Coordinates of C-alpha atoms and ligand atoms in Angstrom, one line a residue:
X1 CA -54.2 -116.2 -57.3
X2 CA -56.4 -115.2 -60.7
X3 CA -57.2 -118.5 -62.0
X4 CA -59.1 -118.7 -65.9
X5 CA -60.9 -121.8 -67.1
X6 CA -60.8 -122.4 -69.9
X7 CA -63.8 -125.4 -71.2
X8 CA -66.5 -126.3 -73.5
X9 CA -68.5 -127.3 -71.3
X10 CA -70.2 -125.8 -67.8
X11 CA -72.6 -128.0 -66.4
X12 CA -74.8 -124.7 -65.0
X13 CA -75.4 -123.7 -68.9
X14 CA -74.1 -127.0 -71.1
X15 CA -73.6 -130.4 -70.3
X16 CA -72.1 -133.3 -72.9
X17 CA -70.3 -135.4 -70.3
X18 CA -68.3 -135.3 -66.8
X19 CA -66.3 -132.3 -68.2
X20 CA -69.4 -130.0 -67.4
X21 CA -69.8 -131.3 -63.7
X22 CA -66.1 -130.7 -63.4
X23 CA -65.7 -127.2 -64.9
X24 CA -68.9 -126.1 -62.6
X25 CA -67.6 -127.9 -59.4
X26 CA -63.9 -127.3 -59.1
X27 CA -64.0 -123.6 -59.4
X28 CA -66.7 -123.5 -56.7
X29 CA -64.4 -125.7 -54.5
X30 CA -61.2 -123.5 -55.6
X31 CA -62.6 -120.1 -54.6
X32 CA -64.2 -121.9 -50.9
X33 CA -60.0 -121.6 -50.5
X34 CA -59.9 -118.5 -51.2
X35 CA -58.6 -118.2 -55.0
X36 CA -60.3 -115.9 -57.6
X37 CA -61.2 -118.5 -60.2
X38 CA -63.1 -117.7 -63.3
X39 CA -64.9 -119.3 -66.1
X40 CA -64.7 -119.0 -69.9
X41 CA -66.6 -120.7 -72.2
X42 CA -68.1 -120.4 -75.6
X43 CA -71.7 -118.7 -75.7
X44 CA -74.0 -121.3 -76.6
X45 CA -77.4 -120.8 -77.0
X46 CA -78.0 -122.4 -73.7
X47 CA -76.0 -120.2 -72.0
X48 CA -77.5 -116.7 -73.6
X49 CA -81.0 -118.4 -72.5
X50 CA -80.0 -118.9 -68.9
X51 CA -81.1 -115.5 -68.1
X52 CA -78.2 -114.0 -66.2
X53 CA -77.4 -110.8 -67.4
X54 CA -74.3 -110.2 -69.3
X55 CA -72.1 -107.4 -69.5
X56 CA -70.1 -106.9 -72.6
X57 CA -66.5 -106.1 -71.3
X58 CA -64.3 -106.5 -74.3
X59 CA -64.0 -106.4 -78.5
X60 CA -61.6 -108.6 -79.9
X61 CA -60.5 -108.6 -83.1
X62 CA -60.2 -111.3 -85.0
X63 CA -56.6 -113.6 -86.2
X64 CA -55.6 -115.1 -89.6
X65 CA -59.2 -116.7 -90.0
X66 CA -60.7 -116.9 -87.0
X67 CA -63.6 -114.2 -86.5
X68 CA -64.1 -111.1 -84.2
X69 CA -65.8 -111.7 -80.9
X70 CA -67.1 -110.1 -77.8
X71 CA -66.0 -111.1 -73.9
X72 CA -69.5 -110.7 -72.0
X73 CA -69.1 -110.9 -68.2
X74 CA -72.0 -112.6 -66.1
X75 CA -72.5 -113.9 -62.7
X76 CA -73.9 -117.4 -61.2
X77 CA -76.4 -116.5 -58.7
X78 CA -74.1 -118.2 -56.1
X79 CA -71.3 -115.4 -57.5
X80 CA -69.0 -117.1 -59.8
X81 CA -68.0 -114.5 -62.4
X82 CA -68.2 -116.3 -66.0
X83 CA -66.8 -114.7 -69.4
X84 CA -68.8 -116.0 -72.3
X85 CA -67.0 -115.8 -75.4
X86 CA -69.8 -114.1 -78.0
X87 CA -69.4 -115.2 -81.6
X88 CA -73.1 -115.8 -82.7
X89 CA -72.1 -117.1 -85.9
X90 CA -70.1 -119.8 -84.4
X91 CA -72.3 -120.5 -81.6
X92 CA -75.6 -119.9 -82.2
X93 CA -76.3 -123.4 -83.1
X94 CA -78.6 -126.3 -82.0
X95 CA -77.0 -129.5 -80.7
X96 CA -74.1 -130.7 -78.0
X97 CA -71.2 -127.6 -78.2
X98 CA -69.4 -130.7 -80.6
X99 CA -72.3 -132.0 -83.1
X100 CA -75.1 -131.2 -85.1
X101 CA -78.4 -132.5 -84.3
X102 CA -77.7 -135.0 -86.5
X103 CA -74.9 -135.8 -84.6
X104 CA -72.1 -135.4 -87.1
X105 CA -68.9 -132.9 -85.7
X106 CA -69.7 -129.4 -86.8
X107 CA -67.0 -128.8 -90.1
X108 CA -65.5 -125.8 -88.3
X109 CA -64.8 -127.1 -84.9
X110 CA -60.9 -125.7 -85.2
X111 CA -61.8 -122.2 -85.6
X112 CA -65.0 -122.6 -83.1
X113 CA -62.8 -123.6 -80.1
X114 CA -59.3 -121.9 -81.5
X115 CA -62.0 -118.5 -81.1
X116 CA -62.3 -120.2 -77.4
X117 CA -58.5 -120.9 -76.9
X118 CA -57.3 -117.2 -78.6
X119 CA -60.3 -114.8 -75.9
X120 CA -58.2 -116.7 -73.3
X121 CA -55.3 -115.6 -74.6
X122 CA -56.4 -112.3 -75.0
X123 CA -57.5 -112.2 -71.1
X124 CA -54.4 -113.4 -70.3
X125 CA -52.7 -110.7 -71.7
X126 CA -54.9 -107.8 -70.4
X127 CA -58.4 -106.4 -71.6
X128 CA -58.2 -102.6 -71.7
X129 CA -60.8 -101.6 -69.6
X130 CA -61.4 -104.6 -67.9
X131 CA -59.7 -104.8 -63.9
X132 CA -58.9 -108.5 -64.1
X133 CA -56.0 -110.4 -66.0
X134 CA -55.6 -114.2 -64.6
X135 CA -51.8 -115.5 -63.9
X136 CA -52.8 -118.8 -65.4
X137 CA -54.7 -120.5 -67.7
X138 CA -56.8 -123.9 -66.5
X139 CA -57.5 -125.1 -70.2
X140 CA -59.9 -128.2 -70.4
X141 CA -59.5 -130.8 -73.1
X142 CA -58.9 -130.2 -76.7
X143 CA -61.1 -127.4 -77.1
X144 CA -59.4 -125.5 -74.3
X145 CA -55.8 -127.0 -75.5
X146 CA -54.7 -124.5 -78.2
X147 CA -54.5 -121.5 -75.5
X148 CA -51.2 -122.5 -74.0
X149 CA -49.7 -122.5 -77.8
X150 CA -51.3 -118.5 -77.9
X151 CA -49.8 -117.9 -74.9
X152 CA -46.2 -118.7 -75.9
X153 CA -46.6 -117.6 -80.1
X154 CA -47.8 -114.3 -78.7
X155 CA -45.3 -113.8 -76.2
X156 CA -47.6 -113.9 -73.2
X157 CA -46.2 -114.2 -70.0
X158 CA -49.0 -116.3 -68.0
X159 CA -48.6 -119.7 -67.2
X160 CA -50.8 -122.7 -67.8
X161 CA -52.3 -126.1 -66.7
X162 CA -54.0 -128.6 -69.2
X163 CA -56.5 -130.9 -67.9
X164 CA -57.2 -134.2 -70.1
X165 CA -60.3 -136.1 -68.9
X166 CA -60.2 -138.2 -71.7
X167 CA -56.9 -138.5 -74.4
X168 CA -59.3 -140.8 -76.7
X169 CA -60.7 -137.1 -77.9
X170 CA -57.7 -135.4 -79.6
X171 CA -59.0 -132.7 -82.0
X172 CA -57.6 -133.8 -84.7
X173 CA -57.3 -131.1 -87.8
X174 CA -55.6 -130.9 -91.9
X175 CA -52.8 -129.1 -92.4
X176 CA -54.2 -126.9 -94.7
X177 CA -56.0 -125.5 -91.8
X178 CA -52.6 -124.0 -90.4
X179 CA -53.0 -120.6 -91.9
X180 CA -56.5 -119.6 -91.0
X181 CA -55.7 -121.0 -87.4
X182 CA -53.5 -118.6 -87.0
X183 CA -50.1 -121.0 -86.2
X184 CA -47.0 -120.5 -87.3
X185 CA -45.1 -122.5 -89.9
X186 CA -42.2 -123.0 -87.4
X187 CA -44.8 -124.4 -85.2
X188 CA -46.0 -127.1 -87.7
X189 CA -43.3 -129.8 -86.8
X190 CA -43.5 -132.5 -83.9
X191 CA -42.1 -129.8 -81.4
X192 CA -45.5 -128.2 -82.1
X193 CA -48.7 -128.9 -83.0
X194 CA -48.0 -131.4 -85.9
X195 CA -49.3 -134.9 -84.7
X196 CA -49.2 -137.7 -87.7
X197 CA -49.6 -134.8 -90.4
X198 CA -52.3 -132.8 -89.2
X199 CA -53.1 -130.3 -86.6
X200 CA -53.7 -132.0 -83.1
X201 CA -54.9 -129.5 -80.9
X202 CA -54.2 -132.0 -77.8
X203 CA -50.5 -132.4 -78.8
X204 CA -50.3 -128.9 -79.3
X205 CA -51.7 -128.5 -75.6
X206 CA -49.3 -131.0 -74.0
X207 CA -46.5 -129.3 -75.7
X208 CA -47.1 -125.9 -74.7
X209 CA -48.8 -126.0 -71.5
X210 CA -46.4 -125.9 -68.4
X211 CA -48.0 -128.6 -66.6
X212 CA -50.6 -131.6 -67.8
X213 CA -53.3 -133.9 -65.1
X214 CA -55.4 -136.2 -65.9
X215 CA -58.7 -136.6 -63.8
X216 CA -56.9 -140.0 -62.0
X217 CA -53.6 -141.1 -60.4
X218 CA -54.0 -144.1 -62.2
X219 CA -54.9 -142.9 -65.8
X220 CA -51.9 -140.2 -65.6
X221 CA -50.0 -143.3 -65.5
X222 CA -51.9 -145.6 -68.0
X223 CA -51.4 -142.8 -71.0
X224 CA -47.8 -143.0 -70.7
X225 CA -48.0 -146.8 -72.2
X226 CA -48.8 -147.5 -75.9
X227 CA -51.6 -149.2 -75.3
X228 CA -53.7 -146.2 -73.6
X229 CA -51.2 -143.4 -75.0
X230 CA -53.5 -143.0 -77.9
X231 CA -50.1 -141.9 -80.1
X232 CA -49.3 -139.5 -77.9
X233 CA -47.3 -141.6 -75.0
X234 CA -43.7 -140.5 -76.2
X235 CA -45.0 -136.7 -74.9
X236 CA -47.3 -138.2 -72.2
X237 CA -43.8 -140.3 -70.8
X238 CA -41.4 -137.2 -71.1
X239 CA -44.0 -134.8 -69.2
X240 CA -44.0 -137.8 -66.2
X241 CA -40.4 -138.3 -66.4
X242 CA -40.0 -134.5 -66.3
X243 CA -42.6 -134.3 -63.0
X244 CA -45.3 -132.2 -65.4
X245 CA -47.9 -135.3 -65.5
X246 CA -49.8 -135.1 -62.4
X247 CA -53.2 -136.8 -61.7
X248 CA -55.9 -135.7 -59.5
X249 CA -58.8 -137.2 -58.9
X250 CA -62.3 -135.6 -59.2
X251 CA -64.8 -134.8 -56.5
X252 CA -68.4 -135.7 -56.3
X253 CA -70.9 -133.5 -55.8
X254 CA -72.1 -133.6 -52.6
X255 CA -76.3 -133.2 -54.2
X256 CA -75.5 -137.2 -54.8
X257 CA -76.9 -138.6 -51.4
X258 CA -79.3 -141.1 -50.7
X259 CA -80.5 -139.2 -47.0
X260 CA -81.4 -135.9 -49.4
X261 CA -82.3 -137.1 -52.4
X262 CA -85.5 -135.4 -54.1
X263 CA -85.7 -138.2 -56.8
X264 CA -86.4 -140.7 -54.2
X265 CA -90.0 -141.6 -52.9
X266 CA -87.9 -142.7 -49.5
X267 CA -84.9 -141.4 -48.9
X268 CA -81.7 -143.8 -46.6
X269 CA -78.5 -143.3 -45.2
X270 CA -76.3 -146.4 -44.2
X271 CA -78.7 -147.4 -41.4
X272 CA -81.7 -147.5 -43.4
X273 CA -80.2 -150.3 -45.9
X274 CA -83.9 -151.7 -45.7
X275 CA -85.2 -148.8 -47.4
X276 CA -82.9 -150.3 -50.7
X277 CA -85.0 -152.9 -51.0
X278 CA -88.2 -151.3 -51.1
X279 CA -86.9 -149.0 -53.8
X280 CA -85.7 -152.1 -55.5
X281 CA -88.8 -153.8 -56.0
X282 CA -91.0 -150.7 -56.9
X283 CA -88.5 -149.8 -59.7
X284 CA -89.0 -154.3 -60.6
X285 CA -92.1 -153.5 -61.1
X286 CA -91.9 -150.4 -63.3
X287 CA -89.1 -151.7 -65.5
X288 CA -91.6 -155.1 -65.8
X289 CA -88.6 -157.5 -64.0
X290 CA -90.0 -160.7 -61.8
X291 CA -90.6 -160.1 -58.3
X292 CA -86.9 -161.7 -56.7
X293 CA -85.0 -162.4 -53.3
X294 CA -81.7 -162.1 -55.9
X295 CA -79.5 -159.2 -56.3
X296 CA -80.3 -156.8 -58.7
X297 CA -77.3 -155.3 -60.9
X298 CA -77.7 -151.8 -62.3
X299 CA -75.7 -150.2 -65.0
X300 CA -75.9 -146.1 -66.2
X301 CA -73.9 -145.7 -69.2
X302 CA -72.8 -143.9 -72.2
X303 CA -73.5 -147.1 -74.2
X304 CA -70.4 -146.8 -76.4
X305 CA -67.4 -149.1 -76.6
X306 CA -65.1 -147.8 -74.0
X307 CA -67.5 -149.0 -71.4
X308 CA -67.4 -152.5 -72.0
X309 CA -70.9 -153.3 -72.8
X310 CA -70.0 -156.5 -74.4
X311 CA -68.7 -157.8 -71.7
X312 CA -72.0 -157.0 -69.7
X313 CA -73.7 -159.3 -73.1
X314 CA -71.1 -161.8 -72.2
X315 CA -72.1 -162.4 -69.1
X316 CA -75.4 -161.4 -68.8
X317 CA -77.2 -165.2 -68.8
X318 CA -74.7 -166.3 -66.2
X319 CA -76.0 -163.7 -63.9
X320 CA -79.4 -164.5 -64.6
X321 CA -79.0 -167.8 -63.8
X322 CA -77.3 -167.6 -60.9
X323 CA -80.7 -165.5 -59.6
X324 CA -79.7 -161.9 -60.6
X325 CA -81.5 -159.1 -62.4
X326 CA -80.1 -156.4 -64.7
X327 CA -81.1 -153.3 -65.3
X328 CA -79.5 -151.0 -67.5
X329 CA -80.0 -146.9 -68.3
X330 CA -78.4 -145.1 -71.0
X331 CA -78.0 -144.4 -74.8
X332 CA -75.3 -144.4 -77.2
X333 CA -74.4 -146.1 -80.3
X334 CA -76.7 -147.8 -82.0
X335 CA -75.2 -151.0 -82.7
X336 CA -74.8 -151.2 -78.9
X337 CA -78.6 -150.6 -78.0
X338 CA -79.5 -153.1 -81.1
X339 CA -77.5 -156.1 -78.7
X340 CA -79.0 -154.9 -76.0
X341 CA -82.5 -155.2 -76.6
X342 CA -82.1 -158.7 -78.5
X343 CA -80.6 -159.6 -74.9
X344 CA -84.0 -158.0 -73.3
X345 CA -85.9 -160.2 -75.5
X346 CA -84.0 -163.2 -74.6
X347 CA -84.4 -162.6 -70.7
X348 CA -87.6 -161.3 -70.5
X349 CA -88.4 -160.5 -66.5
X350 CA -84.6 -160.9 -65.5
X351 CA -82.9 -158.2 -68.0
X352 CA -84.1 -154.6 -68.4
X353 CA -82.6 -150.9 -70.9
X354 CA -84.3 -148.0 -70.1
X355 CA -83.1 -146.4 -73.7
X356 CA -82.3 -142.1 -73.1
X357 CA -80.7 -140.1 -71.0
X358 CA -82.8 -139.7 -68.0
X359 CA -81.4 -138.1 -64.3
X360 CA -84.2 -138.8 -62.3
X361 CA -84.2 -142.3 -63.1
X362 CA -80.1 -142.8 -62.7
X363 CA -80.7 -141.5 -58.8
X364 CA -83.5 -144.4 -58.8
X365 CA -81.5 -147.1 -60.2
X366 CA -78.4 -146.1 -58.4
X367 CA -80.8 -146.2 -55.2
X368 CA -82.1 -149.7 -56.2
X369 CA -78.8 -151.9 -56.8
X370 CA -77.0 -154.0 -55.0
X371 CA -74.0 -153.5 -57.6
X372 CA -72.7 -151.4 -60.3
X373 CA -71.7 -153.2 -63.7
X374 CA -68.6 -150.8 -64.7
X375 CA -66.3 -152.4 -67.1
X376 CA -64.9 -149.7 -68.7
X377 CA -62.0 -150.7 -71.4
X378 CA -60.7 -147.6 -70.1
X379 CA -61.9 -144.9 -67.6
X380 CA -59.9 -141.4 -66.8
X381 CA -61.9 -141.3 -63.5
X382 CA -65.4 -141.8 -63.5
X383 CA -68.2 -140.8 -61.9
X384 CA -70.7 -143.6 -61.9
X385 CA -68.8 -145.8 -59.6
X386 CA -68.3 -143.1 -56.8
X387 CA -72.2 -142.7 -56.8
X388 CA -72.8 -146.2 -56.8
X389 CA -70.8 -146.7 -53.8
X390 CA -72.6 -143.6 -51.8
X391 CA -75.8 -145.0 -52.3
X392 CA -74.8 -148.7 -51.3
X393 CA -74.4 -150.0 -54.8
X394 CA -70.8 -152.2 -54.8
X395 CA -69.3 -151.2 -58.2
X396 CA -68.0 -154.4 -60.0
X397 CA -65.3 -152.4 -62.0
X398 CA -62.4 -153.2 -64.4
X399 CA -58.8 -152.1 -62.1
X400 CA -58.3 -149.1 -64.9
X401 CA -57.9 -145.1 -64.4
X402 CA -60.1 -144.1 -61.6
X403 CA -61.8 -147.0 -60.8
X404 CA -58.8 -148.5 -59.6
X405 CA -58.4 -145.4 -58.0
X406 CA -61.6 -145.2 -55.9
X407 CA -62.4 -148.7 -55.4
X408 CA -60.9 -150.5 -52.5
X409 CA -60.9 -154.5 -53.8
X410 CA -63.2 -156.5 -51.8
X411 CA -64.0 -153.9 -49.2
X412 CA -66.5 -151.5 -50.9
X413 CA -66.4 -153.0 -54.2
X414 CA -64.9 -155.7 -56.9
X415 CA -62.3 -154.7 -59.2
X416 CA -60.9 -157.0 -61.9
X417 CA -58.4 -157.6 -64.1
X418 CA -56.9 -158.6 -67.3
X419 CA -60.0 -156.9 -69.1
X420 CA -62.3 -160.2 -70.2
X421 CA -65.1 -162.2 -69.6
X422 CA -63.5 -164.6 -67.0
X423 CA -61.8 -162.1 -65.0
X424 CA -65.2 -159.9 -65.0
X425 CA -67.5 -163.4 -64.3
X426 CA -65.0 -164.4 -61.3
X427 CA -65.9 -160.9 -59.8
X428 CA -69.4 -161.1 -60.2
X429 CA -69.0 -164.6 -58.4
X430 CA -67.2 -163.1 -55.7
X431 CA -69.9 -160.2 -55.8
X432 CA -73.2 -163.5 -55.6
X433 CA -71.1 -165.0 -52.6
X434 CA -70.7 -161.7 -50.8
X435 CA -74.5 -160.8 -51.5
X436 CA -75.6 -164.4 -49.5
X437 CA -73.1 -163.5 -46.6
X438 CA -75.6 -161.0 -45.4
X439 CA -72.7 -159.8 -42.2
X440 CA -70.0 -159.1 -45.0
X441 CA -72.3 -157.4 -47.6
X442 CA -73.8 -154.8 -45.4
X443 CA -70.2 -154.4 -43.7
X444 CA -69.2 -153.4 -47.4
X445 CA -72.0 -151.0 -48.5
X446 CA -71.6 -149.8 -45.0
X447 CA -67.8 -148.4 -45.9
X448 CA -68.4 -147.9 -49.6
X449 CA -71.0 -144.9 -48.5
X450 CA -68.7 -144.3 -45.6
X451 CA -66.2 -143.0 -48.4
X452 CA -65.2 -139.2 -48.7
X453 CA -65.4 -138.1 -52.6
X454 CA -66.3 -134.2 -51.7
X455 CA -64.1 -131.7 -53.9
X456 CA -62.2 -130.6 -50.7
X457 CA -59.2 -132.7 -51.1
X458 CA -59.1 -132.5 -54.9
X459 CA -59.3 -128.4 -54.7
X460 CA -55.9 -128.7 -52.3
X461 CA -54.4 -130.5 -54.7
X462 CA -54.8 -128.4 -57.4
X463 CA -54.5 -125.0 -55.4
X464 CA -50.6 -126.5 -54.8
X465 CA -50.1 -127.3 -58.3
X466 CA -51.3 -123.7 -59.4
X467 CA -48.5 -122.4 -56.7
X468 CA -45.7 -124.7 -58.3
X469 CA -46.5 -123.9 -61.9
X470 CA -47.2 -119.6 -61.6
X471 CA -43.3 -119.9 -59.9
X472 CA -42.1 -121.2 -63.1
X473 CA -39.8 -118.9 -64.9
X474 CA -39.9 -118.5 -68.7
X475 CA -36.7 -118.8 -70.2
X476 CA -35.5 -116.4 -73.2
X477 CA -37.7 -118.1 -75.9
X478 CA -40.5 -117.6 -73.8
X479 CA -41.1 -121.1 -73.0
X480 CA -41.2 -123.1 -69.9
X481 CA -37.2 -123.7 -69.1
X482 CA -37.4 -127.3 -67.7
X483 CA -36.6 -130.9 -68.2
X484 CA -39.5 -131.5 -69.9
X485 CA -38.4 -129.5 -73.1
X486 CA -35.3 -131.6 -72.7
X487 CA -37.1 -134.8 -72.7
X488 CA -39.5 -134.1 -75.3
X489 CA -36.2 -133.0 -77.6
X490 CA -34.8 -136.5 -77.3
X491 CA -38.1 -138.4 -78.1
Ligands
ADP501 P1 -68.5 -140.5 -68.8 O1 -68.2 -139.1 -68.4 O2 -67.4 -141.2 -69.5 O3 -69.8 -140.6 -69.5 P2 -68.7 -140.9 -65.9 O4 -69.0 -142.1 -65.1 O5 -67.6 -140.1 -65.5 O6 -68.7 -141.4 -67.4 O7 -70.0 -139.9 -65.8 C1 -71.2 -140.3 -66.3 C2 -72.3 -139.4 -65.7 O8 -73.4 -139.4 -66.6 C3 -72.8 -140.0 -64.4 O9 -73.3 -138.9 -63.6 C4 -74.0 -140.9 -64.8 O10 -74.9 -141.1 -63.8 C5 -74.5 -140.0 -65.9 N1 -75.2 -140.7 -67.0 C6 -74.7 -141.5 -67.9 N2 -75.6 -142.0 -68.7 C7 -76.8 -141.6 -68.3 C8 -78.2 -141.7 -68.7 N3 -78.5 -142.5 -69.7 N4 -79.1 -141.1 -67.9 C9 -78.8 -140.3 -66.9 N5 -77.5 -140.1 -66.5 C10 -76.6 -140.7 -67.1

């Protein structure tokens, strides 16, 4: 099976968020079965300066207003073949693959990742010259999520999966941009790509591609509702009804581990718990918190409003009062940082935000916790909270996407519910009296590392799905003949 991803981001060359680590793992996992997965993504500068070589297999012309580009061919030094997409005067730029430096979205993101979404087509379709076509398309995100609409508006036969790890980013585009993106007028309507008036190149993906996941069970179920369906939940509940909403759950890889951990002074497994607490109060004293017996409550975040921070403000005295510590890693907006550090100032010794993106010290801090502040308003899957549990940390999460998911309630960690203060203080409390019933707290950090997050499972899953979805016939306009066109008619 010829498998093509299609993503933004590859966490060997280009990281912006969990995207990367997924788009580098899953292949990996997918060809230990056996299948002959692939990677495409746009050349970036970081991914010219890796120092692989590359091998220029293809010239593609270019489409209404989208530019000419090259298909280079290189290979991972562990031997997964990668197709950057070379179009230096879209790519050749400082910043994330999304932003400037400045951090403002760079004006011609449509054509820069239609370019992406078109090569894919192109691949699809046959390279002269080149030995390899994939039978489907793994397109990531909204980046990725124009190339199902190629596939069908050029007649291409190869099927296609669309992965959304997270619906809040949509890709949102004017009209006027129709023409130089290349899509038809026919295709400008809400059985298209139309989405409120402008060019959505999510709801184009969900539309065209023959099958849709999400990166949790629960999350594939949440954006079917209004209220987590970001506009899009009349699409998002035809694709379930029609069985074409599936969600898998990501893998972790397995370089997070406590027992070979190069980060760590000391490294532990779940029979060297003692070694926590040594960590613990070398990293009190290099973040400047008071010597304590209490439990110490880490949190690495993207500080931005999805993840709840206020909450953490909320109930950040009550913690400290009742004996805790907090110590927090991670950067983000602004505003959040700002109430943040006034809360620093006001718990001095008890309250701690390392400010920056910084790995070495998320392995530390995950290493020194006894739990895991996660309460995300919202969370597609999340990573955080499978690490915390492998290295002994009980998440106290929000029952949402895939933390509901991978967070067994009161036996390797505390989920909670309606999203609030109260609900979130009453499992802190729970997590306080479970920290002073010494028996029941190592029993829990005992199973929560005990848990199996590997890539193995997830792989199967998505190896099936790829089986189900390359036996689906076209029907004579081209398009998937299934309920789900059906059900999207009648929305
Ligand atoms: P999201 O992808 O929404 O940011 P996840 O929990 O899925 O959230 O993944 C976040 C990943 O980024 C985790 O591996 C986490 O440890 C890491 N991370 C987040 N913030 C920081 C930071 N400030 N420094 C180091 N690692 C971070």
């Amino acid at each position: 099976m010829a498998v093509l991803f299609v993503t933004s981001e590859f966490a060997d060359f280009a990281k912006a968020g969990g995207l990367a680590d997924v788009a580098a793992s899953l292949p990996r996992a997918l060809r230990r079965r056996g299948l002959d997965v692939r990677v495409m993504l746009p050349a970036l500068p970081e991914v010219l300066e890796a120092g692989l070589p590359i091998q220029i297999v293809a010239a593609l012309p270019g489409h209404a207003g989208i530019e000419p580009c090259l298909i280079g061919q290189m290979r991972t030094p562990d031997g997964l073949i990668v197709y950057p997409v070379l179009a230096p005067s879209l790519y050749q730029r400082p910043g994330t693959p999304y932003l400037t430096p400045e951090g403002h979205d760079w004006p011609d993101n449509d054509l820069r990742f239609a370019r992406l979404a078109l090569a894919a087509a192109a691949m699809a379709r046959g390279l002269p010259g080149h030995d390899w076509t994939p039978r489907l398309l793994h397109c990531h995100d909204w980046p990725a999520a124009l190339a199902p609409a190629y596939l069908r508006w050029q007649g291409i036969p190869a099927r296609s999966v669309l992965t959304i790890h997270n619906l809040a980013h949509q890709g949102l585009f004017p009209a006027h941009r129709r023409a130089a993106l290349g899509i038809p007028e026919a295709a400008f309507g809400i059985e298209g790509v139309e989405f409120h008036g402008q060019i959505g190149f999510l709801k184009a993906g969900l539309f065209y591609a023959d099958h849709v996941t999400t990166v949790s069970p629960t999350y594939a179920r949440e954006i079917t509702t209004p209220e987590l369906g970001g506009g899009l939940w009349g699409l998002t509940r035809g694709l379930a009804e029609a069985g074409r909403l599936t969600g898998i759950i990501n893998g972790l890889d397995e370089g997070w581990d406590p027992a070979h951990d190069g980060y760590l002074l000391e490294p532990y497994d779940a029979n060297r718990l003692a070694v926590k607490r040594r960590i613990a109060d070398r990293l009190r004293t290099s973040l400047c918190l008071r010597p304590s017996n209490g439990p110490l409550f880490g949190m690495t975040s993207r500080l931005v409003h999805q993840k709840g921070i206020d909450l953490v403000a909320e109930c950040a005295e009550a913690i400290v009062n009742r004996g805790g510590q907090i110590a927090i890693l991670g950067t983000g907006e602004p505003a959040v940082e700002a109430m943040l550090l006034r809360l620093v100032r006001r718990h001095r010794g008890a309250l701690s935000l390392m400010s920056g993106y910084n790995e070495p010290m998320a392995h530390r801090v995950l290493a020194a916790s006894d739990f895991y502040l996660m309460p995300s308003r919202f969370e597609p899957c999340g990573l955080t909270q499978m690490q915390a549990q492998r290295y002994g940390a009980l998440p106290i999460a929000h029952a949402t996407g895939g933390l509901a998911d991978t967070i067994v309630d009161g036996e390797t960690g505390f989920l909670f519910s309606p999203f609030g203060p109260l609900a979130f203080m009453h499992a802190i409390d729970r997590a306080f009296t479970t920290y002073r019933d010494k028996d029941k707290f190592e029993a829990m950090r005992r199973a929560a590392m005990g848990l199996q997050f590997d890539w193995a499972g997830p792989a199967e899953e998505y190896e099936n799905l790829y089986r189900t979805v390359a036996g689906i016939e076209p029907d004579r306009h081209g398009r998937s003949s299934t309920p789900m066109l059906r059900a999207v008619n009648a929305l």
